[in-house]
């Protein structure tokens, strides 16, 4: 009869281990090999020779040592968790700081825009009171939209359209106006329409149809972090900074305009009137001036 099983189990505290029946012979107990260091102990089964109908189990305890590989893995995981926690805390602090800067920048830009509007109103009133005409300042940038395909396009015009990044119909881009770009627009006038958007339309374009170019990929501007990663080195960290740089044609206009993926606009509500004719002749091509604002709203 097997004795001491309960006492052995109680002393070693292994009552909860699973006892697995093993093969045995008619001579008595046959021990099973252990799993090894750090594994669950296995149970042996014996058949009492004097009491053949009684089957008893006894547990063989094993060592509780943990392999070095598991310890290393635990240490590595703890280090990774600590680094992630530190990075998350630093990111929270950085985002809070960026939000504060963006809020202050937005307030400053609003004051600047209102001051420009008041200045224009004052100049217009002064001109009217003295019997003169008020002539607004020349536009510094334009928004160009391609309205025709590749049929009948000469190689020179095609190259200019590629330089302007207008590769598809209904693509639009912001262009800084200087002598070179004005001459380029004159050459491609039959295939594009352009004009001078106001602040409201510029903001709507970037907010509604704006995508950024990040490592050659088209990324939606859903977070200021997308702008900060690409244009943070030039002081543009939020979407309001981007709008201000475009509208005022700042020092880093080129970087800001190139960061914006060419806008993909819809066809205007009601369709086109006549693409082959100039806007001054009742068509759609060429310079629209301030009328581009109405056209862009139809395409949004």
PDB file of C-alpha atoms in Angstrom:
ATOM      1  CA  UNK A   1       0.000   0.000   0.000  1.00  0.00           C
ATOM      2  CA  UNK A   2       1.336   3.430  -0.947  1.00  0.00           C
ATOM      3  CA  UNK A   3       1.752   5.639   2.113  1.00  0.00           C
ATOM      4  CA  UNK A   4       2.573   9.283   2.593  1.00  0.00           C
ATOM      5  CA  UNK A   5       1.010  10.613  -0.567  1.00  0.00           C
ATOM      6  CA  UNK A   6      -1.266  13.148   1.162  1.00  0.00           C
ATOM      7  CA  UNK A   7       1.471  14.308   3.527  1.00  0.00           C
ATOM      8  CA  UNK A   8       3.906  14.699   0.639  1.00  0.00           C
ATOM      9  CA  UNK A   9       1.427  16.735  -1.338  1.00  0.00           C
ATOM     10  CA  UNK A  10       0.542  18.899   1.641  1.00  0.00           C
ATOM     11  CA  UNK A  11       4.185  19.585   2.561  1.00  0.00           C
ATOM     12  CA  UNK A  12       5.204  20.548  -0.959  1.00  0.00           C
ATOM     13  CA  UNK A  13       2.070  22.492  -1.789  1.00  0.00           C
ATOM     14  CA  UNK A  14       1.405  20.854  -5.130  1.00  0.00           C
ATOM     15  CA  UNK A  15      -2.169  19.747  -4.548  1.00  0.00           C
ATOM     16  CA  UNK A  16      -3.366  21.658  -7.587  1.00  0.00           C
ATOM     17  CA  UNK A  17      -1.141  19.897 -10.130  1.00  0.00           C
ATOM     18  CA  UNK A  18      -2.744  17.564 -12.607  1.00  0.00           C
ATOM     19  CA  UNK A  19      -2.087  13.887 -11.997  1.00  0.00           C
ATOM     20  CA  UNK A  20      -1.649  12.015 -15.265  1.00  0.00           C
ATOM     21  CA  UNK A  21      -2.084   8.216 -15.197  1.00  0.00           C
ATOM     22  CA  UNK A  22       0.923   6.403 -16.636  1.00  0.00           C
ATOM     23  CA  UNK A  23       1.707   2.865 -17.687  1.00  0.00           C
ATOM     24  CA  UNK A  24       2.555   0.375 -14.967  1.00  0.00           C
ATOM     25  CA  UNK A  25       3.583  -3.254 -14.636  1.00  0.00           C
ATOM     26  CA  UNK A  26       2.458  -5.987 -12.285  1.00  0.00           C
ATOM     27  CA  UNK A  27       5.442  -5.638  -9.972  1.00  0.00           C
ATOM     28  CA  UNK A  28       4.335  -2.237  -8.609  1.00  0.00           C
ATOM     29  CA  UNK A  29       5.061   1.439  -9.284  1.00  0.00           C
ATOM     30  CA  UNK A  30       6.841   2.584 -12.395  1.00  0.00           C
ATOM     31  CA  UNK A  31       8.268   6.157 -12.322  1.00  0.00           C
ATOM     32  CA  UNK A  32       7.895   8.452 -15.303  1.00  0.00           C
ATOM     33  CA  UNK A  33      10.660  10.775 -16.498  1.00  0.00           C
ATOM     34  CA  UNK A  34      10.404  14.384 -15.402  1.00  0.00           C
ATOM     35  CA  UNK A  35       9.672  17.183 -17.826  1.00  0.00           C
ATOM     36  CA  UNK A  36      12.800  19.062 -16.821  1.00  0.00           C
ATOM     37  CA  UNK A  37      13.702  22.261 -15.050  1.00  0.00           C
ATOM     38  CA  UNK A  38      10.875  24.752 -14.800  1.00  0.00           C
ATOM     39  CA  UNK A  39       8.198  22.337 -16.142  1.00  0.00           C
ATOM     40  CA  UNK A  40       5.075  21.040 -14.439  1.00  0.00           C
ATOM     41  CA  UNK A  41       5.731  17.871 -12.387  1.00  0.00           C
ATOM     42  CA  UNK A  42       4.101  14.696 -13.622  1.00  0.00           C
ATOM     43  CA  UNK A  43       2.414  12.075 -11.498  1.00  0.00           C
ATOM     44  CA  UNK A  44       3.253   8.379 -11.222  1.00  0.00           C
ATOM     45  CA  UNK A  45       0.671   5.686 -10.974  1.00  0.00           C
ATOM     46  CA  UNK A  46       1.222   2.516  -9.007  1.00  0.00           C
ATOM     47  CA  UNK A  47      -0.762  -0.608  -8.406  1.00  0.00           C
ATOM     48  CA  UNK A  48      -0.614  -2.046  -4.917  1.00  0.00           C
ATOM     49  CA  UNK A  49       0.220  -5.690  -5.139  1.00  0.00           C
ATOM     50  CA  UNK A  50      -1.594  -6.561  -1.911  1.00  0.00           C
ATOM     51  CA  UNK A  51      -4.693  -4.521  -2.904  1.00  0.00           C
ATOM     52  CA  UNK A  52      -5.081  -4.837  -6.667  1.00  0.00           C
ATOM     53  CA  UNK A  53      -8.297  -2.789  -6.730  1.00  0.00           C
ATOM     54  CA  UNK A  54      -6.688   0.300  -5.124  1.00  0.00           C
ATOM     55  CA  UNK A  55      -4.957   2.785  -7.374  1.00  0.00           C
ATOM     56  CA  UNK A  56      -3.005   5.604  -5.765  1.00  0.00           C
ATOM     57  CA  UNK A  57      -1.188   8.636  -7.132  1.00  0.00           C
ATOM     58  CA  UNK A  58       1.861  10.394  -5.812  1.00  0.00           C
ATOM     59  CA  UNK A  59       3.493  13.542  -7.169  1.00  0.00           C
ATOM     60  CA  UNK A  60       7.173  14.000  -7.849  1.00  0.00           C
ATOM     61  CA  UNK A  61       8.199  17.612  -7.285  1.00  0.00           C
ATOM     62  CA  UNK A  62      10.509  19.337  -9.742  1.00  0.00           C
ATOM     63  CA  UNK A  63      12.728  22.359  -9.537  1.00  0.00           C
ATOM     64  CA  UNK A  64      11.091  25.848  -9.863  1.00  0.00           C
ATOM     65  CA  UNK A  65      14.047  27.472 -11.636  1.00  0.00           C
ATOM     66  CA  UNK A  66      13.231  29.746 -14.638  1.00  0.00           C
ATOM     67  CA  UNK A  67      15.331  29.473 -17.814  1.00  0.00           C
ATOM     68  CA  UNK A  68      17.662  32.363 -18.589  1.00  0.00           C
ATOM     69  CA  UNK A  69      16.017  32.943 -21.979  1.00  0.00           C
ATOM     70  CA  UNK A  70      12.665  33.639 -20.327  1.00  0.00           C
ATOM     71  CA  UNK A  71      14.281  36.046 -17.857  1.00  0.00           C
ATOM     72  CA  UNK A  72      15.956  37.923 -20.713  1.00  0.00           C
ATOM     73  CA  UNK A  73      12.663  38.113 -22.576  1.00  0.00           C
ATOM     74  CA  UNK A  74      10.946  39.551 -19.500  1.00  0.00           C
ATOM     75  CA  UNK A  75      13.644  42.168 -19.043  1.00  0.00           C
ATOM     76  CA  UNK A  76      13.410  43.130 -22.712  1.00  0.00           C
ATOM     77  CA  UNK A  77       9.638  43.510 -22.511  1.00  0.00           C
ATOM     78  CA  UNK A  78       9.947  45.668 -19.404  1.00  0.00           C
ATOM     79  CA  UNK A  79      12.451  47.933 -21.153  1.00  0.00           C
ATOM     80  CA  UNK A  80      10.192  48.244 -24.208  1.00  0.00           C
ATOM     81  CA  UNK A  81       7.197  49.126 -22.023  1.00  0.00           C
ATOM     82  CA  UNK A  82       9.222  51.746 -20.158  1.00  0.00           C
ATOM     83  CA  UNK A  83      10.394  53.334 -23.434  1.00  0.00           C
ATOM     84  CA  UNK A  84       6.851  53.394 -24.822  1.00  0.00           C
ATOM     85  CA  UNK A  85       5.509  54.997 -21.664  1.00  0.00           C
ATOM     86  CA  UNK A  86       8.240  57.660 -21.736  1.00  0.00           C
ATOM     87  CA  UNK A  87       7.599  58.367 -25.434  1.00  0.00           C
ATOM     88  CA  UNK A  88       3.842  58.620 -24.862  1.00  0.00           C
ATOM     89  CA  UNK A  89       4.380  61.103 -22.022  1.00  0.00           C
ATOM     90  CA  UNK A  90       6.752  63.189 -24.168  1.00  0.00           C
ATOM     91  CA  UNK A  91       4.269  63.142 -27.072  1.00  0.00           C
ATOM     92  CA  UNK A  92       1.462  64.366 -24.827  1.00  0.00           C
ATOM     93  CA  UNK A  93       3.576  67.276 -23.639  1.00  0.00           C
ATOM     94  CA  UNK A  94       4.600  68.101 -27.220  1.00  0.00           C
ATOM     95  CA  UNK A  95       1.016  67.976 -28.541  1.00  0.00           C
ATOM     96  CA  UNK A  96      -0.151  70.270 -25.767  1.00  0.00           C
ATOM     97  CA  UNK A  97       2.608  72.740 -26.607  1.00  0.00           C
ATOM     98  CA  UNK A  98       1.779  72.619 -30.331  1.00  0.00           C
ATOM     99  CA  UNK A  99      -1.917  73.222 -29.628  1.00  0.00           C
ATOM    100  CA  UNK A 100      -1.079  76.309 -27.613  1.00  0.00           C
ATOM    101  CA  UNK A 101       1.194  77.642 -30.360  1.00  0.00           C
ATOM    102  CA  UNK A 102      -1.419  76.909 -33.049  1.00  0.00           C
ATOM    103  CA  UNK A 103      -4.124  78.683 -31.049  1.00  0.00           C
ATOM    104  CA  UNK A 104      -1.982  81.785 -30.628  1.00  0.00           C
ATOM    105  CA  UNK A 105      -1.022  81.720 -34.308  1.00  0.00           C
ATOM    106  CA  UNK A 106      -4.677  81.517 -35.360  1.00  0.00           C
ATOM    107  CA  UNK A 107      -5.528  84.552 -33.230  1.00  0.00           C
ATOM    108  CA  UNK A 108      -2.622  86.488 -34.716  1.00  0.00           C
ATOM    109  CA  UNK A 109      -3.633  85.592 -38.284  1.00  0.00           C
ATOM    110  CA  UNK A 110      -7.245  86.625 -37.696  1.00  0.00           C
ATOM    111  CA  UNK A 111      -6.109  90.044 -36.497  1.00  0.00           C
ATOM    112  CA  UNK A 112      -3.845  90.359 -39.539  1.00  0.00           C
ATOM    113  CA  UNK A 113      -6.628  89.442 -41.989  1.00  0.00           C
ATOM    114  CA  UNK A 114      -9.049  91.897 -40.377  1.00  0.00           C
ATOM    115  CA  UNK A 115      -6.452  94.629 -40.501  1.00  0.00           C
ATOM    116  CA  UNK A 116      -5.953  94.050 -44.233  1.00  0.00           C
ATOM    117  CA  UNK A 117      -9.705  94.251 -44.827  1.00  0.00           C
ATOM    118  CA  UNK A 118     -10.018  97.470 -42.828  1.00  0.00           C
ATOM    119  CA  UNK A 119      -7.073  98.950 -44.705  1.00  0.00           C
ATOM    120  CA  UNK A 120      -8.702  98.177 -48.060  1.00  0.00           C
ATOM    121  CA  UNK A 121     -11.997  99.733 -46.929  1.00  0.00           C
ATOM    122  CA  UNK A 122     -10.200 102.857 -45.709  1.00  0.00           C
ATOM    123  CA  UNK A 123      -8.327 103.288 -48.992  1.00  0.00           C
ATOM    124  CA  UNK A 124     -11.524 102.820 -50.986  1.00  0.00           C
ATOM    125  CA  UNK A 125     -13.336 105.472 -48.931  1.00  0.00           C
ATOM    126  CA  UNK A 126     -10.454 107.902 -49.258  1.00  0.00           C
ATOM    127  CA  UNK A 127     -10.385 107.447 -53.022  1.00  0.00           C
ATOM    128  CA  UNK A 128     -14.143 107.977 -53.250  1.00  0.00           C
ATOM    129  CA  UNK A 129     -14.049 111.099 -51.086  1.00  0.00           C
ATOM    130  CA  UNK A 130     -11.365 112.682 -53.273  1.00  0.00           C
ATOM    131  CA  UNK A 131     -13.033 111.690 -56.536  1.00  0.00           C
ATOM    132  CA  UNK A 132     -10.417 109.098 -57.455  1.00  0.00           C
ATOM    133  CA  UNK A 133     -10.625 105.405 -58.231  1.00  0.00           C
ATOM    134  CA  UNK A 134      -9.378 102.700 -55.914  1.00  0.00           C
ATOM    135  CA  UNK A 135      -7.222 100.121 -57.669  1.00  0.00           C
ATOM    136  CA  UNK A 136      -6.589  96.984 -55.598  1.00  0.00           C
ATOM    137  CA  UNK A 137      -3.091  95.618 -55.372  1.00  0.00           C
ATOM    138  CA  UNK A 138      -2.090  93.026 -57.934  1.00  0.00           C
ATOM    139  CA  UNK A 139      -2.594  89.436 -56.891  1.00  0.00           C
ATOM    140  CA  UNK A 140       0.494  87.577 -55.749  1.00  0.00           C
ATOM    141  CA  UNK A 141      -0.756  84.060 -56.403  1.00  0.00           C
ATOM    142  CA  UNK A 142      -3.343  82.273 -58.506  1.00  0.00           C
ATOM    143  CA  UNK A 143      -5.234  78.999 -58.440  1.00  0.00           C
ATOM    144  CA  UNK A 144      -4.980  77.111 -61.736  1.00  0.00           C
ATOM    145  CA  UNK A 145      -7.399  74.349 -62.815  1.00  0.00           C
ATOM    146  CA  UNK A 146      -6.936  72.126 -65.846  1.00  0.00           C
ATOM    147  CA  UNK A 147     -10.152  71.801 -67.881  1.00  0.00           C
ATOM    148  CA  UNK A 148      -9.053  69.974 -71.071  1.00  0.00           C
ATOM    149  CA  UNK A 149      -7.349  66.694 -71.882  1.00  0.00           C
ATOM    150  CA  UNK A 150      -4.347  65.817 -74.034  1.00  0.00           C
ATOM    151  CA  UNK A 151      -6.002  65.992 -77.461  1.00  0.00           C
ATOM    152  CA  UNK A 152      -4.245  68.608 -79.568  1.00  0.00           C
ATOM    153  CA  UNK A 153      -1.648  69.410 -76.908  1.00  0.00           C
ATOM    154  CA  UNK A 154       1.750  70.403 -78.279  1.00  0.00           C
ATOM    155  CA  UNK A 155       4.910  69.063 -76.597  1.00  0.00           C
ATOM    156  CA  UNK A 156       5.741  72.491 -75.188  1.00  0.00           C
ATOM    157  CA  UNK A 157       2.300  72.935 -73.641  1.00  0.00           C
ATOM    158  CA  UNK A 158       2.393  69.395 -72.299  1.00  0.00           C
ATOM    159  CA  UNK A 159       5.728  70.087 -70.632  1.00  0.00           C
ATOM    160  CA  UNK A 160       4.366  73.256 -69.003  1.00  0.00           C
ATOM    161  CA  UNK A 161       1.352  71.345 -67.682  1.00  0.00           C
ATOM    162  CA  UNK A 162       3.726  68.776 -66.195  1.00  0.00           C
ATOM    163  CA  UNK A 163       5.779  71.524 -64.557  1.00  0.00           C
ATOM    164  CA  UNK A 164       2.581  72.942 -63.075  1.00  0.00           C
ATOM    165  CA  UNK A 165       1.684  69.407 -61.853  1.00  0.00           C
ATOM    166  CA  UNK A 166      -1.575  69.497 -63.819  1.00  0.00           C
ATOM    167  CA  UNK A 167      -1.556  65.945 -65.152  1.00  0.00           C
ATOM    168  CA  UNK A 168      -5.297  65.253 -65.040  1.00  0.00           C
ATOM    169  CA  UNK A 169      -8.513  67.076 -65.838  1.00  0.00           C
ATOM    170  CA  UNK A 170      -9.942  68.961 -62.843  1.00  0.00           C
ATOM    171  CA  UNK A 171      -6.551  69.103 -61.121  1.00  0.00           C
ATOM    172  CA  UNK A 172      -5.810  72.391 -59.374  1.00  0.00           C
ATOM    173  CA  UNK A 173      -2.679  73.956 -57.875  1.00  0.00           C
ATOM    174  CA  UNK A 174      -1.574  77.200 -56.252  1.00  0.00           C
ATOM    175  CA  UNK A 175       0.951  79.131 -58.350  1.00  0.00           C
ATOM    176  CA  UNK A 176       3.047  82.132 -57.337  1.00  0.00           C
ATOM    177  CA  UNK A 177       2.687  84.890 -59.931  1.00  0.00           C
ATOM    178  CA  UNK A 178       5.894  86.257 -61.407  1.00  0.00           C
ATOM    179  CA  UNK A 179       7.140  86.959 -64.900  1.00  0.00           C
ATOM    180  CA  UNK A 180       7.989  83.328 -65.644  1.00  0.00           C
ATOM    181  CA  UNK A 181       4.741  81.798 -64.354  1.00  0.00           C
ATOM    182  CA  UNK A 182       2.587  84.459 -66.054  1.00  0.00           C
ATOM    183  CA  UNK A 183       4.202  83.635 -69.415  1.00  0.00           C
ATOM    184  CA  UNK A 184       3.651  79.923 -68.761  1.00  0.00           C
ATOM    185  CA  UNK A 185      -0.026  80.500 -67.994  1.00  0.00           C
ATOM    186  CA  UNK A 186      -0.458  82.474 -71.211  1.00  0.00           C
ATOM    187  CA  UNK A 187       0.893  79.536 -73.220  1.00  0.00           C
ATOM    188  CA  UNK A 188      -1.464  77.019 -71.597  1.00  0.00           C
ATOM    189  CA  UNK A 189      -4.544  79.298 -71.392  1.00  0.00           C
ATOM    190  CA  UNK A 190      -6.658  77.192 -73.813  1.00  0.00           C
ATOM    191  CA  UNK A 191      -6.292  74.183 -71.500  1.00  0.00           C
ATOM    192  CA  UNK A 192      -6.669  75.773 -68.059  1.00  0.00           C
ATOM    193  CA  UNK A 193      -8.691  78.335 -66.181  1.00  0.00           C
ATOM    194  CA  UNK A 194      -7.265  80.375 -63.348  1.00  0.00           C
ATOM    195  CA  UNK A 195      -7.936  83.323 -61.101  1.00  0.00           C
ATOM    196  CA  UNK A 196      -7.208  84.913 -57.763  1.00  0.00           C
ATOM    197  CA  UNK A 197      -9.014  83.231 -54.844  1.00  0.00           C
ATOM    198  CA  UNK A 198      -9.905  85.054 -51.657  1.00  0.00           C
ATOM    199  CA  UNK A 199      -9.154  83.921 -48.114  1.00  0.00           C
ATOM    200  CA  UNK A 200     -12.444  82.091 -47.608  1.00  0.00           C
ATOM    201  CA  UNK A 201     -12.118  79.991 -50.760  1.00  0.00           C
ATOM    202  CA  UNK A 202      -8.445  79.274 -50.066  1.00  0.00           C
ATOM    203  CA  UNK A 203      -9.323  77.981 -46.604  1.00  0.00           C
ATOM    204  CA  UNK A 204     -12.200  75.860 -47.922  1.00  0.00           C
ATOM    205  CA  UNK A 205      -9.970  74.331 -50.581  1.00  0.00           C
ATOM    206  CA  UNK A 206      -7.315  73.236 -48.108  1.00  0.00           C
ATOM    207  CA  UNK A 207      -9.766  72.057 -45.464  1.00  0.00           C
ATOM    208  CA  UNK A 208     -12.100  70.155 -47.806  1.00  0.00           C
ATOM    209  CA  UNK A 209      -9.836  68.886 -50.590  1.00  0.00           C
ATOM    210  CA  UNK A 210      -6.360  69.262 -49.111  1.00  0.00           C
ATOM    211  CA  UNK A 211      -3.915  66.337 -49.142  1.00  0.00           C
ATOM    212  CA  UNK A 212      -0.239  66.392 -48.254  1.00  0.00           C
ATOM    213  CA  UNK A 213       2.664  64.781 -50.077  1.00  0.00           C
ATOM    214  CA  UNK A 214       4.635  62.731 -47.542  1.00  0.00           C
ATOM    215  CA  UNK A 215       7.410  60.522 -48.956  1.00  0.00           C
ATOM    216  CA  UNK A 216       5.661  60.434 -52.308  1.00  0.00           C
ATOM    217  CA  UNK A 217       2.332  59.364 -50.815  1.00  0.00           C
ATOM    218  CA  UNK A 218      -1.005  61.198 -50.762  1.00  0.00           C
ATOM    219  CA  UNK A 219      -1.877  61.711 -47.093  1.00  0.00           C
ATOM    220  CA  UNK A 220      -5.078  63.468 -45.906  1.00  0.00           C
ATOM    221  CA  UNK A 221      -4.574  66.511 -43.691  1.00  0.00           C
ATOM    222  CA  UNK A 222      -6.498  65.098 -40.736  1.00  0.00           C
ATOM    223  CA  UNK A 223      -3.861  65.966 -38.139  1.00  0.00           C
ATOM    224  CA  UNK A 224      -1.417  68.817 -37.658  1.00  0.00           C
ATOM    225  CA  UNK A 225       1.352  66.276 -37.054  1.00  0.00           C
ATOM    226  CA  UNK A 226       1.341  65.479 -40.799  1.00  0.00           C
ATOM    227  CA  UNK A 227       2.119  69.123 -41.567  1.00  0.00           C
ATOM    228  CA  UNK A 228       4.617  69.490 -38.735  1.00  0.00           C
ATOM    229  CA  UNK A 229       6.697  66.485 -39.826  1.00  0.00           C
ATOM    230  CA  UNK A 230       7.055  67.812 -43.375  1.00  0.00           C
ATOM    231  CA  UNK A 231       7.140  71.600 -42.885  1.00  0.00           C
ATOM    232  CA  UNK A 232       8.141  72.010 -39.250  1.00  0.00           C
ATOM    233  CA  UNK A 233      11.680  72.964 -40.264  1.00  0.00           C
ATOM    234  CA  UNK A 234      10.318  76.115 -41.961  1.00  0.00           C
ATOM    235  CA  UNK A 235       8.027  77.080 -39.077  1.00  0.00           C
ATOM    236  CA  UNK A 236       4.755  75.657 -40.465  1.00  0.00           C
ATOM    237  CA  UNK A 237       3.307  73.341 -37.809  1.00  0.00           C
ATOM    238  CA  UNK A 238      -0.469  73.531 -38.305  1.00  0.00           C
ATOM    239  CA  UNK A 239      -3.024  73.950 -41.063  1.00  0.00           C
ATOM    240  CA  UNK A 240      -3.601  77.631 -40.252  1.00  0.00           C
ATOM    241  CA  UNK A 241       0.122  78.258 -40.750  1.00  0.00           C
ATOM    242  CA  UNK A 242      -0.182  76.543 -44.126  1.00  0.00           C
ATOM    243  CA  UNK A 243      -3.176  78.673 -45.161  1.00  0.00           C
ATOM    244  CA  UNK A 244      -1.422  81.855 -44.043  1.00  0.00           C
ATOM    245  CA  UNK A 245       1.733  80.973 -45.973  1.00  0.00           C
ATOM    246  CA  UNK A 246      -0.264  80.332 -49.155  1.00  0.00           C
ATOM    247  CA  UNK A 247      -2.566  83.352 -48.934  1.00  0.00           C
ATOM    248  CA  UNK A 248       0.132  85.875 -48.032  1.00  0.00           C
ATOM    249  CA  UNK A 249       2.724  84.296 -50.394  1.00  0.00           C
ATOM    250  CA  UNK A 250       5.263  84.067 -47.624  1.00  0.00           C
ATOM    251  CA  UNK A 251       8.938  83.272 -47.749  1.00  0.00           C
ATOM    252  CA  UNK A 252       8.292  79.516 -47.852  1.00  0.00           C
ATOM    253  CA  UNK A 253       5.422  79.567 -50.360  1.00  0.00           C
ATOM    254  CA  UNK A 254       7.203  77.139 -52.666  1.00  0.00           C
ATOM    255  CA  UNK A 255       7.651  74.488 -49.951  1.00  0.00           C
ATOM    256  CA  UNK A 256       4.044  74.916 -48.815  1.00  0.00           C
ATOM    257  CA  UNK A 257       2.609  74.692 -52.350  1.00  0.00           C
ATOM    258  CA  UNK A 258       4.736  71.661 -53.231  1.00  0.00           C
ATOM    259  CA  UNK A 259       3.696  69.944 -50.001  1.00  0.00           C
ATOM    260  CA  UNK A 260       0.051  70.174 -51.064  1.00  0.00           C
ATOM    261  CA  UNK A 261      -0.907  67.362 -53.418  1.00  0.00           C
ATOM    262  CA  UNK A 262      -2.632  68.687 -56.593  1.00  0.00           C
ATOM    263  CA  UNK A 263      -6.280  69.252 -55.702  1.00  0.00           C
ATOM    264  CA  UNK A 264      -8.710  66.836 -57.344  1.00  0.00           C
ATOM    265  CA  UNK A 265     -11.900  68.839 -57.900  1.00  0.00           C
ATOM    266  CA  UNK A 266     -15.300  67.747 -59.131  1.00  0.00           C
ATOM    267  CA  UNK A 267     -16.870  68.976 -62.346  1.00  0.00           C
ATOM    268  CA  UNK A 268     -18.707  72.279 -61.780  1.00  0.00           C
ATOM    269  CA  UNK A 269     -22.407  72.168 -61.009  1.00  0.00           C
ATOM    270  CA  UNK A 270     -24.255  72.729 -64.266  1.00  0.00           C
ATOM    271  CA  UNK A 271     -21.243  71.761 -66.368  1.00  0.00           C
ATOM    272  CA  UNK A 272     -19.013  73.895 -68.574  1.00  0.00           C
ATOM    273  CA  UNK A 273     -20.266  76.525 -70.978  1.00  0.00           C
ATOM    274  CA  UNK A 274     -17.677  76.258 -73.750  1.00  0.00           C
ATOM    275  CA  UNK A 275     -14.181  74.970 -73.027  1.00  0.00           C
ATOM    276  CA  UNK A 276     -12.790  76.030 -76.399  1.00  0.00           C
ATOM    277  CA  UNK A 277     -13.566  79.717 -75.866  1.00  0.00           C
ATOM    278  CA  UNK A 278     -11.858  82.190 -73.577  1.00  0.00           C
ATOM    279  CA  UNK A 279     -13.692  83.366 -70.477  1.00  0.00           C
ATOM    280  CA  UNK A 280     -13.818  86.904 -71.900  1.00  0.00           C
ATOM    281  CA  UNK A 281     -15.633  85.486 -74.953  1.00  0.00           C
ATOM    282  CA  UNK A 282     -18.216  83.634 -72.910  1.00  0.00           C
ATOM    283  CA  UNK A 283     -16.262  80.413 -72.553  1.00  0.00           C
ATOM    284  CA  UNK A 284     -14.430  78.746 -69.690  1.00  0.00           C
ATOM    285  CA  UNK A 285     -10.696  78.922 -70.464  1.00  0.00           C
ATOM    286  CA  UNK A 286      -8.238  81.591 -69.430  1.00  0.00           C
ATOM    287  CA  UNK A 287      -8.068  84.149 -66.661  1.00  0.00           C
ATOM    288  CA  UNK A 288     -11.250  84.623 -64.613  1.00  0.00           C
ATOM    289  CA  UNK A 289      -9.877  87.065 -62.066  1.00  0.00           C
ATOM    290  CA  UNK A 290     -11.982  87.148 -58.907  1.00  0.00           C
ATOM    291  CA  UNK A 291     -14.697  85.063 -60.621  1.00  0.00           C
ATOM    292  CA  UNK A 292     -12.571  82.003 -59.879  1.00  0.00           C
ATOM    293  CA  UNK A 293     -14.064  82.018 -56.369  1.00  0.00           C
ATOM    294  CA  UNK A 294     -17.537  81.245 -57.682  1.00  0.00           C
ATOM    295  CA  UNK A 295     -16.164  78.573 -60.020  1.00  0.00           C
ATOM    296  CA  UNK A 296     -14.203  76.845 -57.224  1.00  0.00           C
ATOM    297  CA  UNK A 297     -17.292  76.723 -55.007  1.00  0.00           C
ATOM    298  CA  UNK A 298     -19.136  74.939 -57.825  1.00  0.00           C
ATOM    299  CA  UNK A 299     -16.328  72.362 -57.990  1.00  0.00           C
ATOM    300  CA  UNK A 300     -16.049  71.633 -54.253  1.00  0.00           C
TER     301      UNK A 300
END
